[in-house]
Amino acid sequence: MRVPLLRLNAHILIVPLHADVDDEGVLSFQSDLTERVAQDQVRGVVIDVSALDVVDSYMARVLNDTARMLRILGACVVVCGVQPAVALTLVEMGRNLVDVPTAFNLERALVRLERLIAATDTGDLLTGHLTGAPDEFAND
């Protein structure tokens, strides 16, 4: 199964993960996404996991690894739509997305992503990439 990579504009991709994604599909997602980011010099990516009712330790690891890969390629990443049950499970497993900025929904994720990109452009990397608290900038 191929995960769709939706272009919002010239420099931002939105990637919705569907509930039926399996281990093979998530690896395909990772490969396709990293290739597309490098090829198109994408500046920001929103990974929308709102359709996922369950995230196991493997999926959490792949999401973290993917975010790290994209940052190495020069893109900012925000994960949005984490369901409460998923957050609880990830914390109980000891797996979290603490090094991936998060947002409650797609709208807030796009605001946060634009701010991360702007912070990167101005060299304010402490504000830009290293902050993982959800919706830190959403209420400005």
mmCIF file of C-alpha atoms in Angstrom:
data_model
loop_
_atom_site.group_PDB
_atom_site.id
_atom_site.type_symbol
_atom_site.label_atom_id
_atom_site.label_comp_id
_atom_site.label_asym_id
_atom_site.label_seq_id
_atom_site.Cartn_x
_atom_site.Cartn_y
_atom_site.Cartn_z
ATOM 1 C CA MET A 1 0.000 0.000 0.000
ATOM 2 C CA ARG A 2 1.348 3.408 -0.981
ATOM 3 C CA VAL A 3 0.800 6.337 1.375
ATOM 4 C CA PRO A 4 -0.319 9.477 -0.501
ATOM 5 C CA LEU A 5 2.004 12.469 -0.323
ATOM 6 C CA LEU A 6 -0.091 15.602 -0.770
ATOM 7 C CA ARG A 7 1.583 18.866 -1.731
ATOM 8 C CA LEU A 8 0.069 21.866 0.033
ATOM 9 C CA ASN A 9 2.276 24.407 -1.738
ATOM 10 C CA ALA A 10 5.754 24.724 -3.194
ATOM 11 C CA HIS A 11 7.489 23.785 0.047
ATOM 12 C CA ILE A 12 5.062 21.852 2.298
ATOM 13 C CA LEU A 13 3.815 18.257 2.123
ATOM 14 C CA ILE A 14 0.888 16.831 4.097
ATOM 15 C CA VAL A 15 1.069 13.083 4.632
ATOM 16 C CA PRO A 16 -2.015 11.341 6.044
ATOM 17 C CA LEU A 17 -1.385 7.878 7.480
ATOM 18 C CA HIS A 18 -4.408 5.633 7.076
ATOM 19 C CA ALA A 19 -5.669 3.136 9.633
ATOM 20 C CA ASP A 20 -4.939 0.177 7.365
ATOM 21 C CA VAL A 21 -1.200 0.905 7.009
ATOM 22 C CA ASP A 22 0.868 -2.166 7.863
ATOM 23 C CA ASP A 23 4.592 -2.632 8.552
ATOM 24 C CA GLU A 24 5.410 -2.872 4.846
ATOM 25 C CA GLY A 25 3.282 0.185 4.111
ATOM 26 C CA VAL A 26 4.968 2.273 6.785
ATOM 27 C CA LEU A 27 8.395 1.400 5.363
ATOM 28 C CA SER A 28 7.149 2.375 1.912
ATOM 29 C CA PHE A 29 5.862 5.618 3.436
ATOM 30 C CA GLN A 30 9.286 6.314 4.934
ATOM 31 C CA SER A 31 11.116 5.600 1.690
ATOM 32 C CA ASP A 32 8.697 7.522 -0.538
ATOM 33 C CA LEU A 33 8.633 10.499 1.789
ATOM 34 C CA THR A 34 12.398 10.827 2.192
ATOM 35 C CA GLU A 35 12.888 10.504 -1.581
ATOM 36 C CA ARG A 36 10.237 13.138 -2.299
ATOM 37 C CA VAL A 37 11.603 15.571 0.288
ATOM 38 C CA ALA A 38 15.106 15.270 -1.147
ATOM 39 C CA GLN A 39 13.992 15.411 -4.785
ATOM 40 C CA ASP A 40 11.662 18.401 -4.388
ATOM 41 C CA GLN A 41 13.682 20.150 -1.649
ATOM 42 C CA VAL A 42 10.601 20.245 0.575
ATOM 43 C CA ARG A 43 10.959 22.583 3.561
ATOM 44 C CA GLY A 44 8.201 21.200 5.786
ATOM 45 C CA VAL A 45 6.131 18.053 6.322
ATOM 46 C CA VAL A 46 2.994 17.460 8.353
ATOM 47 C CA ILE A 47 2.374 13.800 9.187
ATOM 48 C CA ASP A 48 -1.303 13.379 10.076
ATOM 49 C CA VAL A 49 -1.924 10.306 12.235
ATOM 50 C CA SER A 50 -5.519 11.152 13.192
ATOM 51 C CA ALA A 51 -6.841 8.028 11.428
ATOM 52 C CA LEU A 52 -4.684 5.745 13.572
ATOM 53 C CA ASP A 53 -6.456 4.272 16.577
ATOM 54 C CA VAL A 54 -3.405 2.181 17.463
ATOM 55 C CA VAL A 55 0.295 2.942 17.180
ATOM 56 C CA ASP A 56 2.608 0.128 18.211
ATOM 57 C CA SER A 57 6.257 0.500 19.181
ATOM 58 C CA TYR A 58 7.387 -0.261 15.627
ATOM 59 C CA MET A 59 5.200 2.478 14.140
ATOM 60 C CA ALA A 60 6.384 4.942 16.804
ATOM 61 C CA ARG A 61 9.997 4.128 16.021
ATOM 62 C CA VAL A 62 9.432 4.535 12.277
ATOM 63 C CA LEU A 63 7.744 7.921 12.835
ATOM 64 C CA ASN A 64 10.676 9.093 14.982
ATOM 65 C CA ASP A 65 13.234 7.775 12.508
ATOM 66 C CA THR A 66 11.390 9.369 9.599
ATOM 67 C CA ALA A 67 11.306 12.742 11.338
ATOM 68 C CA ARG A 68 15.043 12.518 11.992
ATOM 69 C CA MET A 69 15.726 11.592 8.354
ATOM 70 C CA LEU A 70 13.656 14.510 7.120
ATOM 71 C CA ARG A 71 15.460 16.922 9.449
ATOM 72 C CA ILE A 72 18.804 15.675 8.128
ATOM 73 C CA LEU A 73 17.489 16.462 4.646
ATOM 74 C CA GLY A 74 16.622 19.984 5.823
ATOM 75 C CA ALA A 75 12.857 19.729 6.334
ATOM 76 C CA CYS A 76 10.894 20.641 9.452
ATOM 77 C CA VAL A 77 8.369 18.038 10.643
ATOM 78 C CA VAL A 78 5.175 18.228 12.713
ATOM 79 C CA VAL A 79 2.995 15.244 13.640
ATOM 80 C CA CYS A 80 -0.687 16.010 14.178
ATOM 81 C CA GLY A 81 -3.828 14.188 15.217
ATOM 82 C CA VAL A 82 -2.487 11.838 17.883
ATOM 83 C CA GLN A 83 -5.551 10.261 19.493
ATOM 84 C CA PRO A 84 -5.708 10.242 23.333
ATOM 85 C CA ALA A 85 -5.595 6.437 23.486
ATOM 86 C CA VAL A 86 -2.540 6.418 21.225
ATOM 87 C CA ALA A 87 -0.770 8.998 23.400
ATOM 88 C CA LEU A 88 -1.525 6.956 26.506
ATOM 89 C CA THR A 89 -0.265 3.757 24.881
ATOM 90 C CA LEU A 90 2.952 5.404 23.683
ATOM 91 C CA VAL A 91 3.698 6.768 27.139
ATOM 92 C CA GLU A 92 2.951 3.399 28.761
ATOM 93 C CA MET A 93 5.280 1.662 26.280
ATOM 94 C CA GLY A 94 8.010 4.171 26.993
ATOM 95 C CA ARG A 95 7.876 5.196 23.340
ATOM 96 C CA ASN A 96 7.031 8.786 22.678
ATOM 97 C CA LEU A 97 7.413 11.357 19.974
ATOM 98 C CA VAL A 98 9.088 13.859 22.261
ATOM 99 C CA ASP A 99 11.637 14.889 19.647
ATOM 100 C CA VAL A 100 8.928 15.435 17.033
ATOM 101 C CA PRO A 101 6.876 18.624 17.371
ATOM 102 C CA THR A 102 3.173 17.826 17.607
ATOM 103 C CA ALA A 103 -0.116 19.626 17.118
ATOM 104 C CA PHE A 104 -3.731 18.788 17.896
ATOM 105 C CA ASN A 105 -5.017 19.075 14.328
ATOM 106 C CA LEU A 106 -3.956 19.878 10.784
ATOM 107 C CA GLU A 107 -4.752 23.585 11.025
ATOM 108 C CA ARG A 108 -2.568 24.023 14.110
ATOM 109 C CA ALA A 109 0.119 21.805 12.587
ATOM 110 C CA LEU A 110 0.379 24.078 9.556
ATOM 111 C CA VAL A 111 0.700 27.155 11.780
ATOM 112 C CA ARG A 112 3.387 25.437 13.827
ATOM 113 C CA LEU A 113 5.206 24.234 10.722
ATOM 114 C CA GLU A 114 5.298 27.723 9.208
ATOM 115 C CA ARG A 115 6.755 29.019 12.480
ATOM 116 C CA LEU A 116 9.356 26.247 12.559
ATOM 117 C CA ILE A 117 10.379 27.036 8.987
ATOM 118 C CA ALA A 118 10.603 30.753 9.817
ATOM 119 C CA ALA A 119 12.683 29.983 12.924
ATOM 120 C CA THR A 120 15.024 27.852 10.827
ATOM 121 C CA ASP A 121 15.334 30.648 8.261
ATOM 122 C CA THR A 122 16.284 33.148 10.966
ATOM 123 C CA GLY A 123 18.709 30.750 12.644
ATOM 124 C CA ASP A 124 16.616 30.384 15.803
ATOM 125 C CA LEU A 125 17.102 26.613 15.935
ATOM 126 C CA LEU A 126 16.360 26.292 19.651
ATOM 127 C CA THR A 127 12.847 27.529 18.968
ATOM 128 C CA GLY A 128 12.702 25.822 15.592
ATOM 129 C CA HIS A 129 13.611 22.161 15.850
ATOM 130 C CA LEU A 130 14.335 21.225 19.415
ATOM 131 C CA THR A 131 10.991 22.066 20.948
ATOM 132 C CA GLY A 132 8.537 19.191 21.180
ATOM 133 C CA ALA A 133 5.664 20.634 23.222
ATOM 134 C CA PRO A 134 2.323 20.480 21.403
ATOM 135 C CA ASP A 135 0.826 23.639 19.943
ATOM 136 C CA GLU A 136 3.425 25.892 21.510
ATOM 137 C CA PHE A 137 2.757 28.647 18.991
ATOM 138 C CA ALA A 138 -0.859 27.900 18.134
ATOM 139 C CA ASN A 139 -2.424 30.507 20.400
ATOM 140 C CA ASP A 140 -0.394 33.530 19.243
#
